[in-house]
């Protein structure tokens, strides 16, 4: 950070030079966490408060944003790296303040070592409130990228290729959405991505569906009989789980009580989820049929 000559005079100021949807996503998740924590504290629900803080710091900040930003920090674009560092420091500062009531000694130790810290004690700092920056549409779009990352990682792990950086074909109907997060997907899934609207897998191609919008494909240079048996089994299991989820949603949304009491937003979300599950089942059925035919031919 010192090499970038960061101006960290005010860690309480929201970064204003945000140039990446990834930065906007983590700031949005921070804003959501702040609101959740403040509401939980007001109602004395400390379990909800600490769970929200843990989910943000461990899951979203460290596992996703920090790891996903490493390629930017190693890159040649100093402006992007500068802004990532400011965003990292801002989120860390606000995160430390959020958990100060629950872990005061640890929070104080971290606070004293934050670059740009001017307050003598963390208790002198204002508790985070009304941070703003919530962007639900960006969160929704980034969730598509997270789903792709999860499927690629799982498919690589099944083949014992988790440590290998491999080329992946991403067959998708939402290229414009996912292209924005291409670097993050490649960094977190340890792969290189090529987008295409349509792809025909070969005999040694590993494939899997991602929601109702995408499929991932990559080649595995092992005998075909070693991959089809395993993947037919996995595909059948996935199909069964998807059908159970779909049936459960359909039953729930069919109840009169749900129709009368559920908000329009909840109904829209469930309707979108049902449509997504139906589309994914359709894609998965085509893929499963292809696998079964290839196994017979092998």
GROMACS .gro file of C-alpha atoms in nm:
model
  298
    1UNK     CA    1   0.000   0.000   0.000
    2UNK     CA    2   0.288   0.235   0.075
    3UNK     CA    3   0.410   0.186  -0.283
    4UNK     CA    4   0.079   0.325  -0.409
    5UNK     CA    5   0.113   0.639  -0.192
    6UNK     CA    6  -0.239   0.607  -0.057
    7UNK     CA    7  -0.419   0.903   0.093
    8UNK     CA    8  -0.579   0.745   0.398
    9UNK     CA    9  -0.638   1.061   0.597
   10UNK     CA   10  -1.002   0.972   0.657
   11UNK     CA   11  -1.093   0.605   0.688
   12UNK     CA   12  -1.454   0.699   0.760
   13UNK     CA   13  -1.512   0.845   0.415
   14UNK     CA   14  -1.679   0.619   0.160
   15UNK     CA   15  -1.443   0.565  -0.138
   16UNK     CA   16  -1.549   0.807  -0.412
   17UNK     CA   17  -1.330   0.679  -0.696
   18UNK     CA   18  -1.508   0.346  -0.729
   19UNK     CA   19  -1.436   0.217  -1.079
   20UNK     CA   20  -1.541  -0.145  -1.047
   21UNK     CA   21  -1.876  -0.319  -0.996
   22UNK     CA   22  -1.680  -0.550  -0.763
   23UNK     CA   23  -1.603  -0.250  -0.538
   24UNK     CA   24  -1.967  -0.144  -0.551
   25UNK     CA   25  -2.073  -0.498  -0.456
   26UNK     CA   26  -1.862  -0.515  -0.139
   27UNK     CA   27  -1.971  -0.163  -0.035
   28UNK     CA   28  -2.332  -0.270  -0.088
   29UNK     CA   29  -2.280  -0.579   0.127
   30UNK     CA   30  -2.120  -0.363   0.396
   31UNK     CA   31  -2.423  -0.132   0.392
   32UNK     CA   32  -2.654  -0.433   0.426
   33UNK     CA   33  -2.445  -0.566   0.717
   34UNK     CA   34  -2.451  -0.230   0.896
   35UNK     CA   35  -2.831  -0.210   0.874
   36UNK     CA   36  -2.869  -0.572   0.990
   37UNK     CA   37  -2.635  -0.522   1.286
   38UNK     CA   38  -2.799  -0.199   1.403
   39UNK     CA   39  -3.148  -0.350   1.385
   40UNK     CA   40  -3.029  -0.660   1.571
   41UNK     CA   41  -2.866  -0.454   1.847
   42UNK     CA   42  -3.184  -0.248   1.889
   43UNK     CA   43  -3.381  -0.570   1.944
   44UNK     CA   44  -3.105  -0.727   2.159
   45UNK     CA   45  -3.061  -1.007   1.907
   46UNK     CA   46  -2.686  -1.043   1.941
   47UNK     CA   47  -2.675  -1.376   1.758
   48UNK     CA   48  -2.809  -1.213   1.441
   49UNK     CA   49  -2.568  -0.921   1.483
   50UNK     CA   50  -2.256  -1.134   1.526
   51UNK     CA   51  -2.362  -1.375   1.251
   52UNK     CA   52  -2.402  -1.084   1.008
   53UNK     CA   53  -2.058  -0.948   1.100
   54UNK     CA   54  -1.895  -1.289   1.064
   55UNK     CA   55  -2.063  -1.353   0.728
   56UNK     CA   56  -1.943  -1.017   0.597
   57UNK     CA   57  -1.585  -1.024   0.726
   58UNK     CA   58  -1.509  -1.393   0.674
   59UNK     CA   59  -1.725  -1.479   0.375
   60UNK     CA   60  -1.774  -1.167   0.165
   61UNK     CA   61  -1.480  -0.945   0.257
   62UNK     CA   62  -1.197  -1.198   0.302
   63UNK     CA   63  -1.300  -1.500   0.094
   64UNK     CA   64  -1.447  -1.309  -0.198
   65UNK     CA   65  -1.343  -0.942  -0.219
   66UNK     CA   66  -0.989  -0.971  -0.083
   67UNK     CA   67  -0.911  -1.288  -0.280
   68UNK     CA   68  -1.081  -1.158  -0.593
   69UNK     CA   69  -0.888  -0.830  -0.580
   70UNK     CA   70  -0.542  -0.988  -0.581
   71UNK     CA   71  -0.515  -0.979  -0.960
   72UNK     CA   72  -0.583  -0.604  -0.953
   73UNK     CA   73  -0.328  -0.545  -0.677
   74UNK     CA   74  -0.067  -0.740  -0.876
   75UNK     CA   75  -0.156  -0.563  -1.201
   76UNK     CA   76  -0.010  -0.258  -1.369
   77UNK     CA   77  -0.312  -0.029  -1.331
   78UNK     CA   78  -0.216   0.181  -1.028
   79UNK     CA   79  -0.546   0.369  -1.031
   80UNK     CA   80  -0.745   0.048  -0.994
   81UNK     CA   81  -0.506  -0.087  -0.729
   82UNK     CA   82  -0.524   0.244  -0.541
   83UNK     CA   83  -0.901   0.233  -0.528
   84UNK     CA   84  -0.910  -0.133  -0.423
   85UNK     CA   85  -0.680  -0.051  -0.131
   86UNK     CA   86  -0.900   0.239  -0.021
   87UNK     CA   87  -1.208   0.016  -0.044
   88UNK     CA   88  -1.032  -0.258   0.154
   89UNK     CA   89  -0.932  -0.015   0.429
   90UNK     CA   90  -1.277   0.143   0.445
   91UNK     CA   91  -1.451  -0.195   0.475
   92UNK     CA   92  -1.200  -0.317   0.733
   93UNK     CA   93  -1.236   0.000   0.938
   94UNK     CA   94  -1.616  -0.019   0.939
   95UNK     CA   95  -1.606  -0.394   1.004
   96UNK     CA   96  -1.381  -0.347   1.307
   97UNK     CA   97  -1.613  -0.079   1.445
   98UNK     CA   98  -1.913  -0.308   1.396
   99UNK     CA   99  -1.768  -0.591   1.604
  100UNK     CA  100  -1.615  -0.361   1.870
  101UNK     CA  101  -1.911  -0.403   2.112
  102UNK     CA  102  -1.870  -0.781   2.098
  103UNK     CA  103  -1.487  -0.814   2.088
  104UNK     CA  104  -1.358  -0.483   2.228
  105UNK     CA  105  -0.997  -0.585   2.293
  106UNK     CA  106  -0.941  -0.737   1.949
  107UNK     CA  107  -1.119  -0.444   1.784
  108UNK     CA  108  -0.898  -0.197   1.971
  109UNK     CA  109  -0.580  -0.378   1.870
  110UNK     CA  110  -0.681  -0.382   1.504
  111UNK     CA  111  -0.799  -0.022   1.517
  112UNK     CA  112  -0.464   0.099   1.650
  113UNK     CA  113  -0.285  -0.062   1.356
  114UNK     CA  114  -0.508   0.060   1.075
  115UNK     CA  115  -0.329   0.296   0.833
  116UNK     CA  116  -0.469   0.648   0.854
  117UNK     CA  117  -0.617   0.599   1.201
  118UNK     CA  118  -0.634   0.932   1.386
  119UNK     CA  119  -0.851   0.849   1.690
  120UNK     CA  120  -0.678   0.746   2.012
  121UNK     CA  121  -0.933   0.474   2.089
  122UNK     CA  122  -1.198   0.293   1.889
  123UNK     CA  123  -1.458   0.406   2.144
  124UNK     CA  124  -1.392   0.761   2.019
  125UNK     CA  125  -1.513   0.660   1.674
  126UNK     CA  126  -1.877   0.678   1.569
  127UNK     CA  127  -2.054   0.345   1.538
  128UNK     CA  128  -2.137   0.277   1.171
  129UNK     CA  129  -2.482   0.404   1.077
  130UNK     CA  130  -2.656   0.491   0.751
  131UNK     CA  131  -2.358   0.401   0.536
  132UNK     CA  132  -2.577   0.391   0.227
  133UNK     CA  133  -2.423   0.250  -0.094
  134UNK     CA  134  -2.677  -0.037  -0.109
  135UNK     CA  135  -2.712  -0.152  -0.469
  136UNK     CA  136  -2.938  -0.455  -0.486
  137UNK     CA  137  -2.922  -0.486  -0.865
  138UNK     CA  138  -2.542  -0.512  -0.854
  139UNK     CA  139  -2.571  -0.773  -0.577
  140UNK     CA  140  -2.817  -0.972  -0.786
  141UNK     CA  141  -2.592  -0.963  -1.094
  142UNK     CA  142  -2.280  -1.052  -0.896
  143UNK     CA  143  -2.462  -1.352  -0.749
  144UNK     CA  144  -2.472  -1.495  -1.103
  145UNK     CA  145  -2.091  -1.471  -1.108
  146UNK     CA  146  -2.065  -1.638  -0.766
  147UNK     CA  147  -2.285  -1.923  -0.889
  148UNK     CA  148  -2.055  -1.973  -1.189
  149UNK     CA  149  -1.749  -1.974  -0.963
  150UNK     CA  150  -1.908  -2.233  -0.734
  151UNK     CA  151  -1.993  -2.470  -1.021
  152UNK     CA  152  -1.647  -2.441  -1.180
  153UNK     CA  153  -1.478  -2.512  -0.847
  154UNK     CA  154  -1.702  -2.810  -0.777
  155UNK     CA  155  -1.646  -2.957  -1.125
  156UNK     CA  156  -1.268  -2.912  -1.096
  157UNK     CA  157  -1.266  -3.071  -0.751
  158UNK     CA  158  -1.457  -3.374  -0.881
  159UNK     CA  159  -1.181  -3.431  -1.137
  160UNK     CA  160  -0.894  -3.363  -0.894
  161UNK     CA  161  -0.804  -3.048  -1.087
  162UNK     CA  162  -0.871  -2.788  -0.816
  163UNK     CA  163  -0.511  -2.658  -0.819
  164UNK     CA  164  -0.485  -2.639  -1.198
  165UNK     CA  165  -0.560  -2.326  -1.396
  166UNK     CA  166  -0.771  -2.447  -1.685
  167UNK     CA  167  -0.954  -2.294  -1.985
  168UNK     CA  168  -1.332  -2.291  -1.935
  169UNK     CA  169  -1.601  -2.239  -2.196
  170UNK     CA  170  -1.891  -2.046  -2.043
  171UNK     CA  171  -2.206  -2.103  -2.245
  172UNK     CA  172  -2.443  -1.834  -2.127
  173UNK     CA  173  -2.743  -1.621  -2.212
  174UNK     CA  174  -2.624  -1.336  -1.986
  175UNK     CA  175  -2.281  -1.266  -2.136
  176UNK     CA  176  -2.305  -0.889  -2.075
  177UNK     CA  177  -2.365  -0.943  -1.704
  178UNK     CA  178  -2.091  -1.201  -1.654
  179UNK     CA  179  -1.831  -1.028  -1.872
  180UNK     CA  180  -1.824  -0.743  -1.622
  181UNK     CA  181  -1.702  -0.990  -1.358
  182UNK     CA  182  -1.475  -1.195  -1.587
  183UNK     CA  183  -1.153  -1.112  -1.399
  184UNK     CA  184  -1.308  -1.198  -1.062
  185UNK     CA  185  -1.445  -1.529  -1.193
  186UNK     CA  186  -1.107  -1.621  -1.342
  187UNK     CA  187  -0.925  -1.528  -1.020
  188UNK     CA  188  -1.155  -1.707  -0.775
  189UNK     CA  189  -1.214  -2.015  -0.993
  190UNK     CA  190  -0.849  -2.031  -1.109
  191UNK     CA  191  -0.934  -2.053  -1.477
  192UNK     CA  192  -0.950  -1.860  -1.802
  193UNK     CA  193  -1.295  -1.787  -1.943
  194UNK     CA  194  -1.423  -1.783  -2.299
  195UNK     CA  195  -1.786  -1.679  -2.348
  196UNK     CA  196  -2.014  -1.833  -2.608
  197UNK     CA  197  -2.393  -1.840  -2.664
  198UNK     CA  198  -2.384  -2.204  -2.781
  199UNK     CA  199  -2.141  -2.492  -2.733
  200UNK     CA  200  -2.134  -2.860  -2.830
  201UNK     CA  201  -1.928  -3.062  -2.577
  202UNK     CA  202  -1.678  -3.321  -2.697
  203UNK     CA  203  -1.626  -3.675  -2.569
  204UNK     CA  204  -1.392  -3.569  -2.288
  205UNK     CA  205  -1.578  -3.251  -2.196
  206UNK     CA  206  -1.686  -3.196  -1.836
  207UNK     CA  207  -2.006  -2.991  -1.823
  208UNK     CA  208  -2.245  -2.862  -1.560
  209UNK     CA  209  -2.535  -2.619  -1.543
  210UNK     CA  210  -2.546  -2.288  -1.355
  211UNK     CA  211  -2.899  -2.185  -1.272
  212UNK     CA  212  -3.109  -2.146  -1.583
  213UNK     CA  213  -2.870  -1.905  -1.751
  214UNK     CA  214  -2.536  -2.078  -1.807
  215UNK     CA  215  -2.337  -2.398  -1.849
  216UNK     CA  216  -1.965  -2.447  -1.790
  217UNK     CA  217  -1.750  -2.677  -2.003
  218UNK     CA  218  -1.387  -2.782  -1.983
  219UNK     CA  219  -1.185  -3.070  -2.122
  220UNK     CA  220  -1.048  -3.350  -1.906
  221UNK     CA  221  -0.775  -3.558  -2.070
  222UNK     CA  222  -0.864  -3.893  -1.917
  223UNK     CA  223  -1.047  -4.192  -2.074
  224UNK     CA  224  -1.413  -4.120  -2.142
  225UNK     CA  225  -1.535  -4.416  -1.935
  226UNK     CA  226  -1.370  -4.262  -1.629
  227UNK     CA  227  -1.569  -3.944  -1.655
  228UNK     CA  228  -1.914  -4.038  -1.780
  229UNK     CA  229  -2.006  -4.284  -1.504
  230UNK     CA  230  -1.915  -4.033  -1.237
  231UNK     CA  231  -2.085  -3.743  -1.408
  232UNK     CA  232  -2.403  -3.930  -1.493
  233UNK     CA  233  -2.431  -4.012  -1.124
  234UNK     CA  234  -2.365  -3.649  -1.023
  235UNK     CA  235  -2.605  -3.516  -1.286
  236UNK     CA  236  -2.885  -3.748  -1.169
  237UNK     CA  237  -2.828  -3.642  -0.810
  238UNK     CA  238  -2.831  -3.275  -0.906
  239UNK     CA  239  -3.147  -3.324  -1.112
  240UNK     CA  240  -3.317  -3.491  -0.816
  241UNK     CA  241  -3.222  -3.204  -0.582
  242UNK     CA  242  -3.343  -2.944  -0.831
  243UNK     CA  243  -3.677  -3.122  -0.872
  244UNK     CA  244  -3.723  -3.137  -0.495
  245UNK     CA  245  -3.651  -2.764  -0.466
  246UNK     CA  246  -3.891  -2.687  -0.751
  247UNK     CA  247  -4.169  -2.906  -0.608
  248UNK     CA  248  -4.125  -2.746  -0.266
  249UNK     CA  249  -4.153  -2.395  -0.411
  250UNK     CA  250  -4.457  -2.483  -0.621
  251UNK     CA  251  -4.638  -2.633  -0.321
  252UNK     CA  252  -4.554  -2.332  -0.102
  253UNK     CA  253  -4.666  -2.074  -0.359
  254UNK     CA  254  -4.989  -2.264  -0.426
  255UNK     CA  255  -5.121  -2.223  -0.070
  256UNK     CA  256  -5.402  -1.973  -0.024
  257UNK     CA  257  -5.228  -1.824   0.280
  258UNK     CA  258  -4.920  -1.749   0.072
  259UNK     CA  259  -5.125  -1.588  -0.205
  260UNK     CA  260  -5.303  -1.364   0.046
  261UNK     CA  261  -5.015  -1.268   0.279
  262UNK     CA  262  -4.692  -1.276   0.076
  263UNK     CA  263  -4.572  -0.939  -0.053
  264UNK     CA  264  -4.547  -0.872  -0.426
  265UNK     CA  265  -4.168  -0.860  -0.399
  266UNK     CA  266  -4.157  -1.205  -0.236
  267UNK     CA  267  -4.395  -1.343  -0.499
  268UNK     CA  268  -4.176  -1.203  -0.780
  269UNK     CA  269  -3.863  -1.352  -0.625
  270UNK     CA  270  -4.025  -1.693  -0.591
  271UNK     CA  271  -4.165  -1.674  -0.944
  272UNK     CA  272  -3.818  -1.593  -1.079
  273UNK     CA  273  -3.671  -1.880  -0.877
  274UNK     CA  274  -3.928  -2.126  -1.014
  275UNK     CA  275  -3.855  -2.014  -1.370
  276UNK     CA  276  -3.479  -2.045  -1.310
  277UNK     CA  277  -3.516  -2.397  -1.169
  278UNK     CA  278  -3.734  -2.503  -1.462
  279UNK     CA  279  -3.480  -2.369  -1.713
  280UNK     CA  280  -3.190  -2.536  -1.533
  281UNK     CA  281  -3.376  -2.868  -1.523
  282UNK     CA  282  -3.433  -2.841  -1.897
  283UNK     CA  283  -3.061  -2.777  -1.961
  284UNK     CA  284  -2.959  -3.050  -1.721
  285UNK     CA  285  -3.196  -3.298  -1.887
  286UNK     CA  286  -3.032  -3.234  -2.225
  287UNK     CA  287  -2.686  -3.271  -2.074
  288UNK     CA  288  -2.781  -3.591  -1.887
  289UNK     CA  289  -2.922  -3.747  -2.204
  290UNK     CA  290  -2.599  -3.662  -2.386
  291UNK     CA  291  -2.390  -3.819  -2.109
  292UNK     CA  292  -2.593  -4.139  -2.112
  293UNK     CA  293  -2.559  -4.170  -2.491
  294UNK     CA  294  -2.184  -4.112  -2.473
  295UNK     CA  295  -2.149  -4.376  -2.202
  296UNK     CA  296  -2.331  -4.633  -2.419
  297UNK     CA  297  -2.109  -4.550  -2.716
  298UNK     CA  298  -1.799  -4.587  -2.498
   0.00000   0.00000   0.00000
